[in-house]
């Protein structure tokens, strides 16, 4: 964990010019690839890259493996949706509320469960997430199992579109929005590693008792890690709601979502900075392409949403009825990585730390 | 009187949970691995029962020993392919290997047999009757009885046969067991096989009165985890009692609030147990 | 009071087994005090009670006139008591430097300052050549030195050393003893658990003998070693 120093400045093992080049490529990508579906793939990859990076701060750096992050994702999505659909409040206004709710949830969940170790913590996170899922699915105020559907707003001006965060003519605003969030999350994750926080989290993940004996307040730092993680996860949820314009329990808070979030990081390589990014950019394109080709539906495009609305999104996302090849491959990937390369794909690139 | 009915239903459901939970506890007790795909074993046993009925005309009671045997083999296979590598592995590969298996099997079932729900039509154990003001569903009763019988068989095996005692020894202390000449690898395989077989029988029994779809496994296995925790991770007997308790809580909870919320009570109980008395009723750790 | 540390009637029961039985003793500033006794005497329990890893059932721990009974381990560490562990707990996948940094950063959040302090501690224990080795790769003796460096990085006033010569080969012991002397020179008061009587004799100003959780006697090491009860219970008649 030496800071970037040496002959070639590196960011966690990656030369700076690759990092800059990668960022440039991401910025230029939607301008070169203008098909909505192609842009969609990278949008989702960026979304999950952010989710994975955020999860990694708690699960990788701190060693608290949570299969329940769907709760926070859902809080973000539902808060954005609820206030927009019912009160016309743009996420620009409702985001502090979403974060507040998410932080309270994080306290309520984290405080009691942080003293659980190993399997117990994992199971506790699963049950809490499942409980949240059941409650939301039965809560009429947020639409129960059906969820909330956004009214389509045709913007009168770019500023108006920005306020409503609905963009129907092009995906570019969505793209650059999530790109910003992504870059922010990776940056935060990077900086943490050199601050005392990074050292303390790593110590906590390796030997809690030793860390305590040195003066590290375990509970406090775990909570800090959780809150940072939750911050980005919740914002991702809000983004998702605005992008898909339809939130319901399965696509925001189900066990599968929590699993996916965790797995992106694990597949790529937890405890590393670039692992979750790598994981997202490998898995998401694969699953999106599988979903598009094997679920029997046409590739997603903007007009289909505008016309078909919720139906097209639900079909597309659930990949229901004769599909599921993406989940099949997904499950296989999980097994393969767990069995052969638990350090994640990044383990292929350099000796583990 | 209605409370008696609730208690009865709870007991019946509890016995099914007990059967599911015992297999989980067996694997955890012997190799410290939580098999998240356990519910999927239940699921494929249910499908197997369905197909045996549909294509071979085998009544579930008849096909159960066959399926049990096949599930045993399946469990051993999974151990050899996957479980074996999880012994002593760190938390994440362990957790995710079986989670991955769960996702894979669920998606596989969805892919092969679609998401539609199936049920077994009239069979040997159908029927409803009333006795003393309580309603009994014959299929459920038979299933509960079968679960109890299987549990007793399992206890007998673990406590009275040489292999069973070897299993216990391995669960207590792997190194010592090896020093005694016990083939721990074989013990692990047997544990997985037994685990799959018992939950497989559970699946067949369940198929006589419960719906069959790719997601049915998760529904039964999550509360079963709570049962294992209540009884104490590692104790098969504890898992049995835990299962019964969970069954009663679910049915009771669902009765007093709403069927939609019935699993919440089990999950809440898990958090309580794990925070207050982590070793459950009779666990080791 | 010149006592840095005072233990008063400290007691702890673990499910019916009395691990600490109303233990009383003090440690003065600048002393090296040795805690000796047979296995199961409750020595590590005393350490755990002082350092906050175990809550006492009765009694008090006073550090520098402050009541620290029942505080959390990290709180006690920040007040100035550090410890090592009998069963070594290095951070296995962090380098030696990173290990020690964790301790240094608690008091000096600025990484550059912490790194300098860490470097000093690593040099003190003689591990500079292993600076970039992973904690889990070190030998037992090296890990013990690592734990000491790490503990020293928190700039403690009292250091609890738990059996630092345990499992270490004979030739390395004098070096360790010298190291303990160096630590005292750095201004740290030391309370050590030791089985090796030679080390106790040479290093320790005062010895406290525990048996079955209770303190039987204390005093200069030679006196304690000559005590008939101590000889009977622990040393055997032919021991020096």
Coordinates of N, CA and C in Angstrom, one line a residue, chain C residues 22-178:
Chain C
X22 N -9.6 -12.2 43.6 CA -9.3 -11.0 44.4 C -7.8 -10.7 44.3
X23 N -7.3 -10.5 43.1 CA -5.9 -10.2 43.0 C -5.6 -8.7 43.3
X24 N -4.5 -8.5 44.0 CA -4.1 -7.2 44.4 C -2.6 -7.0 44.1
X25 N -2.3 -6.0 43.3 CA -0.8 -5.6 43.3 C -0.7 -4.3 42.6
X26 N 0.5 -3.7 42.7 CA 0.7 -2.4 42.0 C 2.0 -2.5 41.2
X27 N 2.1 -1.6 40.2 CA 3.3 -1.5 39.4 C 3.7 -0.1 39.4
X28 N 5.0 0.1 39.9 CA 5.4 1.5 39.9 C 6.0 2.0 38.6
X29 N 6.1 3.2 38.4 CA 6.6 3.8 37.2 C 8.1 3.4 37.0
X30 N 8.4 2.9 35.9 CA 9.8 2.6 35.6 C 10.2 1.1 36.0
X31 N 9.3 0.4 36.7 CA 9.6 -0.9 37.1 C 9.5 -1.9 35.9
X32 N 10.1 -3.1 36.2 CA 9.8 -4.2 35.3 C 9.3 -5.3 36.3
X33 N 8.0 -5.5 36.2 CA 7.4 -6.5 37.2 C 7.0 -7.8 36.4
X34 N 7.3 -8.9 37.1 CA 7.1 -10.2 36.4 C 5.9 -10.9 37.1
X35 N 5.0 -11.5 36.2 CA 3.9 -12.2 36.7 C 4.2 -13.7 36.4
X36 N 4.4 -14.5 37.5 CA 4.8 -15.9 37.3 C 3.8 -16.8 37.9
X37 N 3.9 -18.1 37.5 CA 3.0 -19.0 38.1 C 2.8 -20.2 37.1
X38 N 2.2 -21.3 37.6 CA 2.0 -22.4 36.8 C 0.9 -22.1 35.7
X39 N 0.8 -23.0 34.8 CA -0.2 -22.9 33.7 C -1.6 -22.8 34.4
X40 N -2.5 -22.0 33.9 CA -3.8 -21.9 34.5 C -3.9 -21.1 35.7
X41 N -2.8 -20.4 36.1 CA -2.8 -19.6 37.3 C -3.6 -18.3 37.1
X42 N -3.8 -18.0 35.9 CA -4.6 -16.8 35.7 C -3.8 -15.6 35.3
X43 N -2.6 -15.8 34.8 CA -1.7 -14.7 34.4 C -2.3 -13.9 33.2
X44 N -2.6 -14.7 32.2 CA -3.1 -14.0 31.0 C -4.5 -13.4 31.2
X45 N -5.2 -14.0 32.1 CA -6.5 -13.4 32.5 C -6.3 -12.1 33.1
X46 N -5.3 -11.9 34.0 CA -5.0 -10.6 34.5 C -4.7 -9.6 33.4
X47 N -3.9 -10.1 32.5 CA -3.6 -9.2 31.3 C -4.9 -8.8 30.6
X48 N -5.8 -9.8 30.4 CA -7.0 -9.5 29.7 C -7.9 -8.5 30.5
X49 N -7.9 -8.7 31.8 CA -8.7 -7.8 32.6 C -8.1 -6.4 32.6
X50 N -6.8 -6.3 32.7 CA -6.2 -4.9 32.6 C -6.4 -4.3 31.3
X51 N -6.3 -5.0 30.2 CA -6.3 -4.4 28.9 C -7.7 -4.3 28.3
X52 N -8.7 -4.8 29.1 CA -10.1 -4.5 28.7 C -10.7 -5.6 27.8
X53 N -10.0 -6.7 27.6 CA -10.5 -7.7 26.7 C -11.5 -8.6 27.5
X54 N -11.4 -8.5 28.8 CA -12.4 -9.3 29.6 C -12.9 -8.3 30.7
X55 N -14.2 -8.4 31.0 CA -14.7 -7.5 32.0 C -14.6 -8.2 33.4
X56 N -14.1 -7.6 34.4 CA -14.0 -8.3 35.6 C -15.4 -8.4 36.3
X57 N -15.5 -9.4 37.1 CA -16.7 -9.6 37.9 C -16.6 -8.7 39.2
X58 N -15.4 -8.4 39.6 CA -15.3 -7.6 40.8 C -13.9 -7.0 40.8
X59 N -13.7 -5.9 41.6 CA -12.4 -5.3 41.7 C -12.2 -4.1 40.8
X60 N -11.1 -3.6 40.9 CA -10.8 -2.3 40.1 C -9.4 -2.3 39.5
X61 N -9.3 -1.7 38.4 CA -8.0 -1.4 37.8 C -7.8 0.1 37.7
X62 N -6.7 0.6 38.3 CA -6.5 2.0 38.3 C -5.2 2.3 37.6
X63 N -5.2 3.1 36.6 CA -4.0 3.5 35.9 C -3.8 5.0 35.9
X64 N -2.6 5.3 36.5 CA -2.3 6.7 36.6 C -3.4 7.5 37.3
X65 N -3.9 6.9 38.4 CA -5.0 7.5 39.2 C -6.3 7.6 38.5
X66 N -6.4 6.9 37.4 CA -7.7 6.9 36.7 C -8.3 5.5 36.8
X67 N -9.6 5.4 37.0 CA -10.2 4.1 37.1 C -10.5 3.6 35.6
X68 N -9.9 2.6 35.2 CA -10.1 2.1 33.9 C -10.8 0.8 33.8
X69 N -11.3 0.4 35.0 CA -12.0 -0.9 35.0 C -13.1 -1.0 34.0
X70 N -13.1 -2.0 33.2 CA -14.3 -2.3 32.3 C -14.3 -1.4 31.0
X71 N -13.3 -0.7 30.8 CA -13.2 0.1 29.6 C -12.9 -0.8 28.4
X72 N -13.2 -0.3 27.2 CA -12.9 -1.1 26.0 C -11.4 -1.2 25.8
X73 N -11.0 -2.3 25.1 CA -9.5 -2.4 24.8 C -9.0 -1.2 24.1
X74 N -9.7 -0.7 23.1 CA -9.1 0.4 22.4 C -9.0 1.7 23.2
X75 N -10.0 1.8 24.1 CA -9.9 3.0 25.0 C -8.7 2.9 25.9
X76 N -8.5 1.7 26.5 CA -7.4 1.5 27.4 C -6.1 1.7 26.7
X77 N -6.0 1.3 25.4 CA -4.8 1.4 24.7 C -4.5 2.9 24.5
X78 N -5.6 3.7 24.2 CA -5.3 5.1 24.0 C -5.0 5.8 25.2
X79 N -5.3 5.2 26.4 CA -4.9 5.8 27.6 C -3.4 5.6 28.0
X80 N -2.8 4.6 27.3 CA -1.4 4.4 27.5 C -1.0 3.0 27.9
X81 N -1.9 2.0 27.8 CA -1.5 0.7 28.1 C -1.5 -0.2 26.8
X82 N -0.3 -0.7 26.5 CA -0.2 -1.6 25.3 C 0.1 -3.0 25.8
X83 N -0.2 -3.9 24.9 CA 0.1 -5.3 25.2 C 0.5 -6.1 24.0
X84 N 1.1 -7.3 24.3 CA 1.3 -8.3 23.2 C 0.5 -9.5 23.6
X85 N 0.4 -10.4 22.6 CA -0.4 -11.6 22.9 C 0.4 -12.9 22.9
X86 N -0.1 -13.7 23.8 CA 0.6 -15.0 23.9 C 0.5 -15.8 22.6
X87 N -0.7 -15.9 22.1 CA -0.9 -16.5 20.8 C -0.8 -15.3 19.8
X88 N 0.3 -15.3 19.1 CA 0.6 -14.1 18.3 C -0.5 -13.7 17.3
X89 N -0.7 -12.4 17.2 CA -1.7 -11.9 16.3 C -1.1 -10.8 15.4
X90 N -0.2 -11.2 14.6 CA 0.2 -10.1 13.6 C -0.9 -9.9 12.6
X91 N -0.8 -8.8 11.9 CA -1.7 -8.7 10.7 C -1.0 -9.4 9.6
X92 N -1.6 -10.6 9.3 CA -0.8 -11.5 8.4 C -0.5 -11.0 7.0
X93 N -1.5 -10.3 6.4 CA -1.3 -9.9 5.0 C -0.9 -8.4 4.9
X94 N -0.4 -7.9 6.0 CA 0.2 -6.5 5.9 C 1.7 -6.6 6.2
X95 N 2.4 -5.7 5.6 CA 3.9 -5.8 5.8 C 4.2 -5.4 7.2
X96 N 5.4 -5.7 7.6 CA 5.9 -5.3 9.0 C 5.7 -3.8 9.2
X97 N 6.1 -3.0 8.2 CA 5.9 -1.6 8.3 C 4.4 -1.2 8.5
X98 N 3.6 -1.8 7.7 CA 2.1 -1.5 7.8 C 1.6 -1.9 9.1
X99 N 2.1 -3.1 9.6 CA 1.6 -3.5 10.9 C 1.9 -2.5 12.0
X100 N 3.1 -2.0 12.0 CA 3.5 -1.0 13.0 C 2.8 0.3 12.8
X101 N 2.6 0.6 11.5 CA 1.9 1.9 11.2 C 0.6 2.0 11.8
X102 N -0.1 0.8 11.9 CA -1.5 0.8 12.5 C -1.4 1.4 13.9
X103 N -0.4 0.9 14.6 CA -0.2 1.4 16.0 C 0.1 2.9 16.0
X104 N 1.1 3.3 15.1 CA 1.5 4.6 15.1 C 0.5 5.6 14.7
X105 N -0.4 5.2 13.7 CA -1.4 6.1 13.2 C -2.5 6.5 14.3
X106 N -2.6 5.7 15.3 CA -3.6 6.0 16.3 C -3.3 7.3 17.0
X107 N -2.0 7.4 17.3 CA -1.7 8.7 18.0 C -1.2 9.8 17.0
X108 N -0.7 9.4 15.8 CA -0.2 10.4 14.9 C -0.9 10.2 13.6
X109 N -2.1 10.7 13.3 CA -2.8 10.5 12.1 C -2.1 10.9 10.8
X110 N -1.1 11.7 10.9 CA -0.4 12.2 9.7 C 0.5 11.0 9.3
X111 N 0.3 10.5 8.1 CA 1.0 9.3 7.6 C 2.6 9.5 7.7
X112 N 3.0 10.7 7.3 CA 4.5 10.8 7.3 C 5.1 10.7 8.7
X113 N 4.4 11.4 9.7 CA 4.9 11.3 11.1 C 4.8 9.9 11.6
X114 N 3.7 9.3 11.3 CA 3.5 7.9 11.7 C 4.5 7.0 11.2
X115 N 4.9 7.2 9.9 CA 5.8 6.3 9.2 C 7.2 6.5 9.9
X116 N 7.5 7.7 10.3 CA 8.8 7.9 11.0 C 8.8 7.2 12.3
X117 N 7.8 7.3 13.1 CA 7.7 6.6 14.4 C 7.7 5.1 14.2
X118 N 7.0 4.6 13.2 CA 7.0 3.2 12.9 C 8.5 2.7 12.6
X119 N 9.1 3.5 11.8 CA 10.5 3.2 11.4 C 11.4 3.1 12.7
X120 N 11.2 4.0 13.6 CA 12.0 4.0 14.8 C 11.7 2.7 15.6
X121 N 10.5 2.4 15.7 CA 10.1 1.2 16.5 C 10.6 -0.1 15.8
X122 N 10.5 -0.1 14.5 CA 11.0 -1.3 13.8 C 12.5 -1.5 14.0
X123 N 13.2 -0.3 14.0 CA 14.7 -0.4 14.2 C 15.0 -0.9 15.6
X124 N 14.2 -0.4 16.5 CA 14.4 -0.7 18.0 C 14.3 -2.2 18.2
X125 N 13.4 -2.9 17.5 CA 13.3 -4.3 17.7 C 14.2 -5.1 16.8
X126 N 14.9 -4.4 15.9 CA 15.8 -5.1 15.0 C 15.1 -5.8 13.8
X127 N 14.1 -5.2 13.3 CA 13.4 -5.9 12.2 C 13.5 -5.0 10.9
X128 N 14.5 -4.1 10.8 CA 14.5 -3.3 9.6 C 14.7 -4.1 8.3
X129 N 15.4 -5.2 8.5 CA 15.7 -6.0 7.2 C 14.4 -6.7 6.8
X130 N 13.4 -6.7 7.6 CA 12.2 -7.4 7.3 C 11.0 -6.4 7.1
X131 N 11.4 -5.2 6.9 CA 10.4 -4.1 6.8 C 9.2 -4.4 5.8
X132 N 9.5 -5.0 4.7 CA 8.5 -5.2 3.7 C 8.0 -6.7 3.6
X133 N 8.4 -7.5 4.6 CA 7.9 -8.8 4.7 C 6.5 -8.8 5.2
X134 N 5.7 -9.8 4.8 CA 4.3 -9.9 5.3 C 4.3 -10.4 6.7
X135 N 3.4 -9.9 7.5 CA 3.4 -10.4 8.9 C 3.3 -11.9 9.1
X136 N 2.5 -12.5 8.2 CA 2.3 -13.9 8.3 C 3.5 -14.7 7.9
X137 N 4.5 -14.1 7.2 CA 5.7 -14.8 6.8 C 6.8 -14.9 7.8
X138 N 6.7 -14.1 8.8 CA 7.8 -14.1 9.8 C 7.9 -15.3 10.7
X139 N 9.1 -15.5 11.2 CA 9.2 -16.6 12.2 C 8.6 -16.2 13.5
X140 N 8.5 -17.2 14.4 CA 7.9 -16.9 15.7 C 8.6 -15.8 16.4
X141 N 9.9 -15.9 16.5 CA 10.7 -14.8 17.2 C 10.5 -13.5 16.5
X142 N 10.5 -13.5 15.2 CA 10.3 -12.2 14.5 C 8.9 -11.6 14.8
X143 N 7.9 -12.5 14.8 CA 6.5 -12.1 15.1 C 6.4 -11.4 16.5
X144 N 7.2 -12.0 17.4 CA 7.1 -11.5 18.8 C 7.7 -10.1 18.8
X145 N 8.8 -9.9 18.0 CA 9.4 -8.6 17.9 C 8.5 -7.6 17.2
X146 N 7.8 -8.1 16.2 CA 6.8 -7.3 15.5 C 5.7 -6.8 16.5
X147 N 5.2 -7.7 17.3 CA 4.2 -7.3 18.3 C 4.7 -6.2 19.2
X148 N 5.9 -6.4 19.6 CA 6.5 -5.4 20.5 C 6.7 -4.0 19.8
X149 N 7.2 -4.1 18.5 CA 7.3 -2.8 17.8 C 5.9 -2.2 17.6
X150 N 5.0 -3.0 17.3 CA 3.6 -2.5 17.1 C 3.1 -1.8 18.3
X151 N 3.3 -2.5 19.4 CA 2.8 -2.0 20.7 C 3.5 -0.7 21.1
X152 N 4.8 -0.7 20.8 CA 5.6 0.5 21.1 C 5.2 1.7 20.3
X153 N 4.7 1.4 19.1 CA 4.3 2.5 18.2 C 3.1 3.3 18.8
X154 N 2.4 2.7 19.7 CA 1.3 3.5 20.3 C 1.8 4.4 21.5
X155 N 3.1 4.4 21.7 CA 3.7 5.2 22.7 C 3.1 5.0 24.1
X156 N 3.2 3.8 24.5 CA 2.5 3.5 25.8 C 3.3 3.9 27.0
X157 N 2.7 4.0 28.1 CA 3.5 4.2 29.3 C 3.6 2.9 30.1
X158 N 2.7 2.0 29.8 CA 2.8 0.7 30.4 C 2.6 -0.4 29.3
X159 N 3.5 -1.3 29.3 CA 3.5 -2.4 28.3 C 3.4 -3.7 28.9
X160 N 2.4 -4.5 28.5 CA 2.1 -5.8 29.0 C 2.7 -6.8 28.0
X161 N 3.7 -7.5 28.4 CA 4.4 -8.5 27.5 C 4.0 -9.9 27.9
X162 N 3.3 -10.6 27.0 CA 2.8 -12.0 27.4 C 3.8 -13.1 26.8
X163 N 4.6 -13.6 27.7 CA 5.5 -14.7 27.3 C 6.2 -14.5 26.1
X164 N 7.1 -13.5 26.1 CA 7.8 -13.3 24.8 C 8.9 -14.3 24.5
X165 N 9.3 -15.1 25.6 CA 10.3 -16.1 25.3 C 9.7 -17.4 24.9
X166 N 8.4 -17.5 25.0 CA 7.7 -18.8 24.7 C 7.9 -19.2 23.3
X167 N 8.3 -20.4 23.1 CA 8.5 -20.9 21.8 C 9.7 -20.4 21.0
X168 N 10.5 -19.6 21.7 CA 11.7 -19.1 21.1 C 12.9 -19.9 21.4
X169 N 13.9 -20.1 20.5 CA 15.0 -20.9 20.7 C 16.0 -20.3 21.7
X170 N 16.7 -21.1 22.5 CA 17.6 -20.6 23.5 C 18.5 -19.5 23.1
X171 N 19.2 -19.6 22.0 CA 20.2 -18.6 21.6 C 19.5 -17.2 21.4
X172 N 18.3 -17.2 21.1 CA 17.6 -15.9 20.8 C 17.2 -15.2 22.1
X173 N 17.2 -15.9 23.2 CA 16.6 -15.3 24.4 C 17.4 -14.1 24.9
X174 N 18.7 -14.2 25.0 CA 19.5 -13.0 25.4 C 19.1 -11.7 24.6
X175 N 19.0 -11.9 23.3 CA 18.7 -10.8 22.5 C 17.3 -10.2 22.9
X176 N 16.4 -11.0 23.2 CA 15.1 -10.6 23.6 C 15.1 -9.9 24.9
X177 N 15.9 -10.4 25.8 CA 16.1 -9.8 27.1 C 16.7 -8.4 27.0
X178 N 17.7 -8.3 26.1 CA 18.3 -7.0 25.9 C 17.2 -6.0 25.3

